[in-house]
Amino acid sequence: MNYQIQLIENPNTSELLEIKELFLEIFDEWKESWVLGTVQCHNRVCLIKVMSADQKQVVGFKLGYAVSPRTFYSWLGGVAPTFRGQGLARETIVHLTKWCQKNGYEKITTKSMNKFKPMMILNLKMGFDIVGTEVDQDGKDQVLFEKKL
Ligand SMILES: CC(C)(COP(=O)(O)OP(=O)(O)OC[C@H]1O[C@@H](n2cnc3c(N)ncnc32)[C@H](O)[C@@H]1OP(=O)(O)O)[C@@H](O)C(=O)NCCC(=O)NCCS
């Protein structure tokens, strides 16, 4: 696979802004104060970027943060539509898992919802278990996943 994975611990604002174009492409909107504000509220953050072969374009990402010394929350992620189906999202989870193991976390948690079914399938394939559901503040059902390390 001719892509490069970059893992950035505690990314600063300019490093976070590097995912803005990709984020817009995937989710159609970029909620800057939400992304930057959430990251600022946490002191152990991990950003994984998948760079294109020429290293000019971010084509995939995973962003999360510790919610306790032993639990890491995988918050957001995605791959540019034209780069899907090549195992890139899988790679981001592999890298995140290794980093979490190295840093003493015992589990990775994440949440997803019905509109993100490919991500739910991917989570299950990557060893996450469904551990519950909850209703978010917009009244949408969230499926809770957990991967023991
Ligand atoms: C989910 C997403 C990240 C997958 O990216 P990807 O790079 O295409 O995924 P991969 O190629 O690594 O796929 C890994 C596995 O996931 C599963 N998968 C991925 N996309 C799938 C799809 N559209 N339908 C069914 N299964 C899918 C496959 O089983 C695949 O396993 P395989 O290689 O054995 O076939 C991508 O579709 C995406 O960015 N979606 C929008 C963003 C999103 O939903 N984010 C979640 C909210 S934060």
Coordinates of N, CA, C and O and ligand atoms in Angstrom, one line a residue:
M1 N 0.9 -1.2 0.0 CA 0.0 0.0 0.0 C 0.9 1.2 0.0 O 1.8 1.4 0.8
N2 N 0.6 2.1 -0.9 CA 1.5 3.3 -1.1 C 1.0 4.5 -0.4 O 0.8 5.6 -1.1
Y3 N 0.8 4.4 0.9 CA 0.3 5.6 1.6 C 1.1 5.7 2.9 O 1.8 4.7 3.3
Q4 N 1.1 6.8 3.5 CA 1.9 7.0 4.7 C 1.0 7.3 5.9 O 0.1 8.2 5.7
I5 N 1.2 6.6 7.0 CA 0.4 6.9 8.2 C 1.2 7.8 9.1 O 2.4 7.5 9.4
Q6 N 0.6 8.9 9.6 CA 1.3 9.7 10.5 C 0.4 9.7 11.8 O -0.8 9.9 11.8
L7 N 1.1 9.5 12.9 CA 0.4 9.6 14.2 C 0.9 10.8 15.0 O 2.1 10.9 15.2
I8 N 0.0 11.6 15.4 CA 0.4 12.8 16.1 C -0.3 12.8 17.5 O -1.5 12.8 17.6
E9 N 0.6 12.9 18.5 CA 0.1 12.9 19.9 C -0.2 14.4 20.2 O 0.6 15.3 19.9
N10 N -1.3 14.7 20.8 CA -1.7 16.0 21.2 C -1.5 17.0 20.1 O -0.7 18.0 20.2
P11 N -2.2 16.9 19.0 CA -2.0 17.8 17.9 C -2.4 19.2 18.2 O -3.3 19.5 19.0
N12 N -1.6 20.1 17.6 CA -1.9 21.5 17.8 C -3.0 22.0 16.8 O -3.4 21.2 15.9
T13 N -3.4 23.2 16.9 CA -4.5 23.7 16.0 C -4.1 23.6 14.5 O -4.9 23.1 13.8
S14 N -2.9 23.9 14.1 CA -2.6 23.8 12.7 C -2.6 22.4 12.3 O -3.0 22.1 11.1
E15 N -2.1 21.5 13.1 CA -2.2 20.0 12.7 C -3.6 19.5 12.6 O -3.9 18.7 11.7
L16 N -4.5 20.0 13.5 CA -5.9 19.6 13.4 C -6.5 20.2 12.1 O -7.3 19.6 11.4
L17 N -6.1 21.4 11.8 CA -6.7 22.1 10.6 C -6.3 21.4 9.3 O -7.0 21.6 8.3
E18 N -5.3 20.5 9.4 CA -4.9 19.8 8.2 C -6.0 18.8 7.8 O -5.9 18.3 6.6
I19 N -6.9 18.4 8.7 CA -7.9 17.4 8.3 C -9.2 18.2 7.8 O -10.2 17.5 7.4
K20 N -9.2 19.5 7.8 CA -10.4 20.2 7.5 C -11.0 19.9 6.1 O -12.2 19.6 6.0
E21 N -10.2 19.9 5.1 CA -10.7 19.7 3.7 C -11.3 18.3 3.6 O -12.3 18.0 3.0
L22 N -10.5 17.3 4.2 CA -11.0 15.9 4.2 C -12.3 15.8 4.9 O -13.3 15.1 4.5
F23 N -12.4 16.4 6.1 CA -13.5 16.4 7.0 C -14.8 16.9 6.2 O -15.9 16.3 6.2
L24 N -14.5 18.0 5.5 CA -15.6 18.6 4.7 C -16.1 17.7 3.6 O -17.3 17.5 3.3
E25 N -15.1 17.0 3.0 CA -15.5 16.1 1.9 C -16.3 14.9 2.4 O -17.2 14.4 1.8
I26 N -16.0 14.4 3.6 CA -16.6 13.3 4.2 C -18.0 13.6 4.8 O -19.0 13.0 4.6
F27 N -18.0 14.7 5.6 CA -19.2 15.0 6.4 C -20.0 16.2 5.9 O -21.0 16.6 6.5
D28 N -19.5 16.9 4.9 CA -20.2 18.0 4.3 C -20.2 19.3 5.1 O -20.6 20.3 4.6
E29 N -19.7 19.2 6.3 CA -19.6 20.5 7.1 C -18.4 20.3 8.0 O -18.0 19.2 8.4
W30 N -17.8 21.4 8.4 CA -16.6 21.5 9.3 C -17.0 22.3 10.5 O -17.2 23.5 10.4
K31 N -17.2 21.6 11.6 CA -17.6 22.4 12.8 C -16.3 22.7 13.6 O -15.9 21.9 14.5
E32 N -15.7 23.8 13.2 CA -14.3 24.0 13.8 C -14.3 24.2 15.3 O -13.5 23.6 16.0
S33 N -15.3 25.0 15.8 CA -15.2 25.2 17.3 C -15.5 23.9 18.0 O -15.0 23.7 19.1
W34 N -16.3 23.0 17.4 CA -16.7 21.8 18.1 C -15.4 20.9 18.1 O -15.1 20.3 19.1
V35 N -14.8 20.8 16.9 CA -13.6 19.9 16.9 C -12.5 20.4 17.7 O -11.9 19.7 18.6
L36 N -12.1 21.7 17.5 CA -11.0 22.3 18.3 C -11.3 22.3 19.8 O -10.5 22.1 20.6
G37 N -12.5 22.7 20.1 CA -13.0 22.8 21.5 C -12.9 21.5 22.2 O -12.5 21.4 23.4
T38 N -13.4 20.4 21.5 CA -13.4 19.1 22.2 C -12.0 18.7 22.4 O -11.6 18.1 23.5
V39 N -11.1 18.9 21.4 CA -9.7 18.5 21.6 C -9.1 19.2 22.8 O -8.3 18.7 23.6
Q40 N -9.3 20.5 22.8 CA -8.7 21.3 23.9 C -9.2 20.9 25.3 O -8.5 21.1 26.3
C41 N -10.3 20.3 25.4 CA -10.8 19.8 26.7 C -10.2 18.5 27.1 O -10.5 18.0 28.2
H42 N -9.3 17.9 26.3 CA -8.7 16.6 26.7 C -7.2 16.7 26.6 O -6.7 17.4 25.7
N43 N -6.6 16.0 27.5 CA -5.1 16.2 27.6 C -4.3 15.0 27.0 O -3.1 15.1 26.9
R44 N -5.0 14.0 26.5 CA -4.3 12.9 25.8 C -5.1 12.6 24.5 O -6.1 11.9 24.5
V45 N -4.6 13.3 23.5 CA -5.3 13.2 22.2 C -4.4 12.5 21.2 O -3.2 12.7 21.2
C46 N -5.0 11.8 20.3 CA -4.2 11.1 19.2 C -4.9 11.4 17.9 O -6.1 11.1 17.7
L47 N -4.1 11.9 17.0 CA -4.6 12.1 15.6 C -3.8 11.2 14.7 O -2.6 11.2 14.7
I48 N -4.5 10.4 13.9 CA -3.8 9.5 12.9 C -4.3 10.0 11.5 O -5.5 10.2 11.2
K49 N -3.3 10.3 10.7 CA -3.6 10.8 9.3 C -3.0 9.8 8.3 O -1.9 9.3 8.5
V50 N -3.8 9.5 7.3 CA -3.3 8.8 6.2 C -3.0 9.7 5.1 O -3.9 10.5 4.6
M51 N -1.8 9.8 4.6 CA -1.3 10.7 3.6 C -1.3 10.0 2.3 O -0.9 8.8 2.2
S52 N -1.6 10.7 1.2 CA -1.5 10.1 -0.2 C -0.1 9.8 -0.5 O 0.8 10.3 0.2
A53 N 0.2 9.1 -1.5 CA 1.5 8.6 -1.9 C 2.5 9.8 -2.0 O 3.6 9.8 -1.6
D54 N 2.0 10.9 -2.6 CA 2.8 12.1 -2.8 C 2.9 13.0 -1.5 O 3.5 14.0 -1.5
Q55 N 2.2 12.5 -0.5 CA 2.2 13.2 0.8 C 1.6 14.6 0.8 O 1.8 15.4 1.7
K56 N 0.9 14.9 -0.2 CA 0.3 16.3 -0.3 C -1.1 16.3 0.2 O -1.6 17.4 0.5
Q57 N -1.8 15.2 0.3 CA -3.2 15.2 0.6 C -3.5 14.2 1.8 O -2.9 13.1 1.8
V58 N -4.3 14.7 2.7 CA -4.8 13.8 3.8 C -6.0 13.1 3.2 O -7.0 13.7 2.8
V59 N -5.9 11.7 3.2 CA -7.0 11.0 2.6 C -7.8 10.2 3.6 O -8.8 9.6 3.3
G60 N -7.3 10.1 4.8 CA -8.0 9.4 5.9 C -7.5 9.9 7.2 O -6.4 10.5 7.3
F61 N -8.4 9.7 8.2 CA -8.0 10.2 9.6 C -8.8 9.4 10.6 O -9.8 8.8 10.4
K62 N -8.2 9.5 11.8 CA -8.9 9.0 13.0 C -8.5 9.9 14.1 O -7.3 10.3 14.3
L63 N -9.4 10.3 14.9 CA -9.1 11.3 16.0 C -9.8 10.8 17.3 O -11.0 10.5 17.2
G64 N -9.1 10.8 18.4 CA -9.7 10.4 19.6 C -8.9 10.9 20.8 O -7.9 11.6 20.7
Y65 N -9.4 10.6 22.0 CA -8.8 11.1 23.2 C -9.1 10.1 24.4 O -10.0 9.3 24.3
A66 N -8.2 10.2 25.4 CA -8.4 9.4 26.6 C -9.5 9.9 27.4 O -9.7 11.2 27.5
V67 N -10.4 9.0 27.9 CA -11.4 9.4 28.8 C -11.1 9.0 30.2 O -11.8 9.4 31.2
S68 N -10.1 8.2 30.4 CA -9.5 7.8 31.7 C -8.1 7.3 31.4 O -7.8 7.1 30.2
P69 N -7.3 7.0 32.4 CA -6.0 6.5 32.2 C -6.0 5.2 31.4 O -5.0 4.8 30.8
R70 N -7.1 4.4 31.5 CA -7.1 3.1 30.9 C -8.0 3.0 29.7 O -8.1 1.9 29.1
T71 N -8.8 4.0 29.4 CA -9.8 4.0 28.3 C -9.6 5.1 27.3 O -9.6 6.3 27.7
F72 N -9.4 4.7 26.0 CA -9.3 5.7 25.0 C -10.5 5.7 24.1 O -11.1 4.6 23.7
Y73 N -11.0 6.9 23.8 CA -12.3 7.0 23.1 C -11.9 7.4 21.6 O -11.3 8.4 21.4
S74 N -12.3 6.5 20.7 CA -12.1 6.8 19.3 C -13.3 7.6 18.8 O -14.4 7.1 18.6
W75 N -13.0 8.9 18.5 CA -14.1 9.8 18.4 C -14.6 10.0 16.9 O -15.8 9.8 16.6
L76 N -13.7 10.3 16.0 CA -14.1 10.6 14.7 C -13.2 9.9 13.7 O -12.0 9.8 14.0
G77 N -13.6 9.6 12.5 CA -12.7 9.1 11.5 C -13.4 9.0 10.2 O -14.7 9.0 10.1
G78 N -12.6 8.8 9.2 CA -13.2 8.6 7.8 C -12.1 8.6 6.8 O -10.9 8.9 7.1
V79 N -12.5 8.2 5.6 CA -11.6 8.1 4.4 C -12.3 8.8 3.3 O -13.5 8.7 3.1
A80 N -11.5 9.5 2.5 CA -12.0 10.2 1.3 C -12.7 9.2 0.4 O -12.2 8.1 0.2
P81 N -13.9 9.6 -0.1 CA -14.6 8.6 -0.9 C -13.8 7.9 -2.0 O -14.0 6.7 -2.2
T82 N -13.0 8.7 -2.7 CA -12.3 8.0 -3.8 C -11.1 7.1 -3.4 O -10.5 6.4 -4.2
F83 N -10.8 7.1 -2.1 CA -9.8 6.3 -1.5 C -10.3 5.1 -0.7 O -9.6 4.4 0.0
R84 N -11.6 4.9 -0.7 CA -12.2 3.8 0.1 C -12.0 2.5 -0.5 O -11.7 2.3 -1.7
G85 N -12.2 1.5 0.3 CA -12.1 0.1 -0.2 C -10.7 -0.4 -0.4 O -10.5 -1.4 -1.0
Q86 N -9.7 0.3 0.2 CA -8.3 -0.2 0.0 C -7.7 -0.5 1.4 O -6.5 -0.6 1.5
G87 N -8.5 -0.6 2.4 CA -8.0 -1.0 3.7 C -7.4 0.2 4.5 O -6.8 0.0 5.6
L88 N -7.7 1.4 4.1 CA -7.1 2.6 4.8 C -7.7 2.8 6.2 O -7.0 3.0 7.2
A89 N -9.0 2.7 6.3 CA -9.7 2.8 7.6 C -9.2 1.7 8.5 O -9.0 1.9 9.7
R90 N -9.1 0.5 8.0 CA -8.6 -0.6 8.8 C -7.2 -0.3 9.4 O -6.9 -0.5 10.5
E91 N -6.3 0.3 8.5 CA -5.0 0.7 8.9 C -5.0 1.7 10.1 O -4.2 1.6 11.0
T92 N -6.0 2.6 10.0 CA -6.0 3.6 11.1 C -6.4 2.9 12.5 O -5.8 3.3 13.5
I93 N -7.2 1.9 12.4 CA -7.6 1.2 13.6 C -6.4 0.4 14.1 O -6.1 0.3 15.3
V94 N -5.7 -0.2 13.2 CA -4.5 -1.0 13.6 C -3.5 -0.2 14.3 O -3.0 -0.5 15.3
H95 N -3.3 1.0 13.7 CA -2.3 1.9 14.3 C -2.8 2.4 15.6 O -2.0 2.5 16.6
L96 N -4.0 2.8 15.7 CA -4.6 3.3 17.0 C -4.5 2.2 18.1 O -4.1 2.5 19.2
T97 N -4.8 1.0 17.7 CA -4.8 -0.1 18.6 C -3.3 -0.3 19.2 O -3.1 -0.4 20.4
K98 N -2.4 -0.3 18.3 CA -1.0 -0.5 18.7 C -0.5 0.6 19.6 O 0.1 0.4 20.6
W99 N -0.9 1.9 19.3 CA -0.5 3.0 20.1 C -1.2 2.9 21.5 O -0.5 3.2 22.5
C100 N -2.4 2.5 21.5 CA -3.1 2.4 22.8 C -2.5 1.3 23.7 O -2.3 1.5 24.9
Q101 N -2.1 0.2 23.0 CA -1.5 -0.9 23.8 C -0.2 -0.4 24.4 O 0.1 -0.6 25.5
K102 N 0.6 0.3 23.5 CA 1.9 0.8 24.0 C 1.8 1.8 25.1 O 2.7 2.0 25.9
N103 N 0.7 2.5 25.1 CA 0.5 3.6 26.1 C -0.4 3.2 27.3 O -0.8 4.1 28.1
G104 N -0.5 1.9 27.4 CA -1.1 1.4 28.7 C -2.7 1.4 28.8 O -3.2 1.2 29.8
Y105 N -3.3 1.7 27.6 CA -4.8 1.6 27.7 C -5.3 0.2 27.7 O -4.6 -0.7 27.1
E106 N -6.4 -0.1 28.3 CA -6.9 -1.4 28.4 C -8.1 -1.6 27.5 O -8.5 -2.8 27.2
K107 N -8.7 -0.5 27.0 CA -9.8 -0.7 26.0 C -9.9 0.6 25.2 O -9.5 1.7 25.6
I108 N -10.5 0.4 24.0 CA -10.8 1.5 23.1 C -12.4 1.5 23.0 O -12.9 0.4 22.8
T109 N -13.0 2.6 23.2 CA -14.4 2.7 23.0 C -14.7 3.6 21.9 O -13.9 4.4 21.5
T110 N -15.9 3.4 21.3 CA -16.4 4.3 20.2 C -17.9 4.2 20.2 O -18.5 3.3 20.8
K111 N -18.5 5.1 19.4 CA -19.9 5.2 19.2 C -20.2 5.3 17.8 O -19.4 5.9 17.0
S112 N -21.3 4.7 17.3 CA -21.7 5.0 15.9 C -23.2 5.0 15.8 O -23.9 4.8 16.8
M113 N -23.7 5.2 14.7 CA -25.1 5.3 14.5 C -25.5 4.8 13.1 O -24.7 4.5 12.3
N114 N -26.8 4.6 12.9 CA -27.3 3.9 11.7 C -26.8 4.5 10.4 O -26.6 3.8 9.4
K115 N -26.6 5.8 10.4 CA -26.2 6.4 9.1 C -24.8 6.1 8.8 O -24.3 6.5 7.7
F116 N -24.0 5.6 9.7 CA -22.6 5.2 9.5 C -22.4 3.7 9.5 O -21.5 3.2 10.1
K117 N -23.3 3.0 8.8 CA -23.2 1.5 8.8 C -21.8 0.9 8.4 O -21.3 0.0 9.0
P118 N -21.1 1.5 7.3 CA -19.8 0.9 7.0 C -18.9 1.0 8.2 O -18.1 0.1 8.4
M119 N -18.9 2.1 8.9 CA -18.1 2.2 10.1 C -18.4 1.1 11.2 O -17.6 0.6 11.8
M120 N -19.7 0.9 11.3 CA -20.1 -0.1 12.3 C -19.6 -1.5 11.9 O -19.1 -2.3 12.7
I121 N -19.7 -1.8 10.6 CA -19.2 -3.1 10.1 C -17.7 -3.2 10.3 O -17.2 -4.2 10.8
L122 N -17.1 -2.1 10.0 CA -15.6 -2.1 10.2 C -15.2 -2.3 11.7 O -14.4 -3.1 12.0
N123 N -15.9 -1.6 12.5 CA -15.7 -1.8 14.0 C -15.8 -3.3 14.4 O -14.9 -3.8 15.1
L124 N -16.9 -3.9 13.9 CA -17.1 -5.3 14.3 C -16.0 -6.2 13.7 O -15.4 -7.1 14.4
K125 N -15.6 -5.9 12.5 CA -14.5 -6.7 11.9 C -13.2 -6.5 12.6 O -12.3 -7.4 12.5
M126 N -13.0 -5.3 13.2 CA -11.7 -5.0 13.9 C -11.7 -5.4 15.3 O -10.9 -5.0 16.1
G127 N -12.7 -6.2 15.8 CA -12.7 -6.7 17.1 C -13.4 -5.9 18.2 O -13.3 -6.2 19.4
F128 N -14.2 -4.9 17.7 CA -15.0 -4.2 18.7 C -16.3 -5.0 19.0 O -16.8 -5.7 18.1
D129 N -16.7 -5.0 20.3 CA -18.0 -5.6 20.6 C -19.0 -4.5 20.8 O -18.7 -3.4 21.2
I130 N -20.3 -4.8 20.6 CA -21.3 -3.9 20.9 C -21.6 -4.1 22.4 O -21.9 -5.2 22.9
V131 N -21.6 -3.0 23.2 CA -21.8 -3.1 24.6 C -23.0 -2.3 25.1 O -23.2 -2.3 26.3
G132 N -23.7 -1.7 24.2 CA -24.9 -1.0 24.7 C -25.4 0.0 23.6 O -24.8 0.1 22.5
T133 N -26.4 0.7 24.0 CA -26.9 1.8 23.1 C -27.3 3.0 24.0 O -27.4 2.8 25.2
E134 N -27.3 4.2 23.4 CA -27.8 5.3 24.1 C -28.5 6.3 23.2 O -28.3 6.1 21.9
V135 N -29.2 7.2 23.7 CA -29.9 8.2 22.8 C -29.1 9.5 23.0 O -28.9 9.9 24.2
D136 N -28.7 10.1 21.9 CA -27.9 11.3 22.1 C -28.8 12.6 22.3 O -30.0 12.4 22.3
Q137 N -28.2 13.7 22.4 CA -28.9 14.9 22.7 C -29.9 15.4 21.6 O -30.8 16.1 21.8
D138 N -29.6 14.8 20.4 CA -30.5 15.1 19.3 C -31.6 14.0 19.1 O -32.3 14.0 18.1
G139 N -31.7 13.1 20.1 CA -32.7 12.0 20.0 C -32.3 10.9 19.1 O -33.1 10.0 18.8
K140 N -31.0 10.8 18.6 CA -30.6 9.8 17.7 C -30.0 8.6 18.5 O -29.2 8.8 19.5
D141 N -30.3 7.4 18.0 CA -29.7 6.2 18.7 C -28.3 6.0 18.4 O -27.8 6.1 17.2
Q142 N -27.5 5.8 19.4 CA -26.1 5.6 19.3 C -25.8 4.1 19.7 O -26.3 3.7 20.7
V143 N -25.0 3.4 18.9 CA -24.5 2.1 19.3 C -23.1 2.3 19.9 O -22.2 2.9 19.4
L144 N -22.9 1.7 21.1 CA -21.7 1.8 21.8 C -20.8 0.5 21.6 O -21.3 -0.6 21.7
F145 N -19.6 0.8 21.2 CA -18.6 -0.3 20.9 C -17.4 -0.2 21.9 O -17.1 0.9 22.4
E146 N -16.9 -1.4 22.1 CA -15.7 -1.5 23.0 C -14.8 -2.6 22.5 O -15.2 -3.7 22.1
K147 N -13.5 -2.2 22.5 CA -12.5 -3.3 22.1 C -11.5 -3.4 23.2 O -10.8 -2.5 23.6
K148 N -11.5 -4.6 23.8 CA -10.5 -4.9 24.9 C -9.1 -5.1 24.3 O -9.0 -5.8 23.3
L149 N -8.1 -4.5 24.9 CA -6.7 -4.6 24.4 C -5.9 -5.7 25.2 O -6.2 -6.0 26.3
Ligands
LIG1 C1 -16.3 3.7 7.2 C2 -15.1 4.2 6.3 C3 -14.1 4.9 7.2 C4 -14.4 2.9 5.7 O1 -13.2 3.3 5.0 P1 -12.5 2.3 4.0 O2 -11.1 2.8 4.0 O3 -13.2 2.2 2.8 O4 -12.5 1.0 4.8 P2 -11.6 -0.3 4.6 O5 -11.2 -0.4 3.2 O6 -10.4 -0.2 5.6 O7 -12.5 -1.4 5.0 C5 -12.3 -2.3 6.0 C6 -13.5 -3.2 6.2 O8 -14.7 -2.5 6.5 C7 -15.8 -3.0 5.9 N1 -16.4 -1.9 5.0 C8 -15.9 -0.7 4.7 N2 -16.7 0.0 4.0 C9 -17.8 -0.8 3.8 C10 -19.1 -0.6 3.2 N3 -19.4 0.5 2.5 N4 -20.0 -1.6 3.2 C11 -19.7 -2.8 3.9 N5 -18.6 -3.0 4.6 C12 -17.6 -2.0 4.5 C13 -15.4 -4.1 5.0 O9 -15.8 -5.2 5.6 C14 -13.9 -4.0 5.0 O10 -13.3 -5.3 5.1 P3 -12.7 -6.1 3.9 O11 -11.5 -5.3 3.5 O12 -12.4 -7.4 4.5 O13 -13.7 -6.1 2.8 C15 -15.6 5.0 5.1 O14 -16.6 4.4 4.5 C16 -16.0 6.4 5.6 O15 -15.2 7.3 5.7 N6 -17.3 6.6 5.9 C17 -17.8 8.0 6.2 C18 -17.3 8.4 7.5 C19 -17.9 7.7 8.7 O16 -18.9 7.0 8.6 N7 -17.4 8.0 9.9 C20 -18.0 7.5 11.1 C21 -18.5 8.6 11.9 S1 -17.2 9.5 12.7

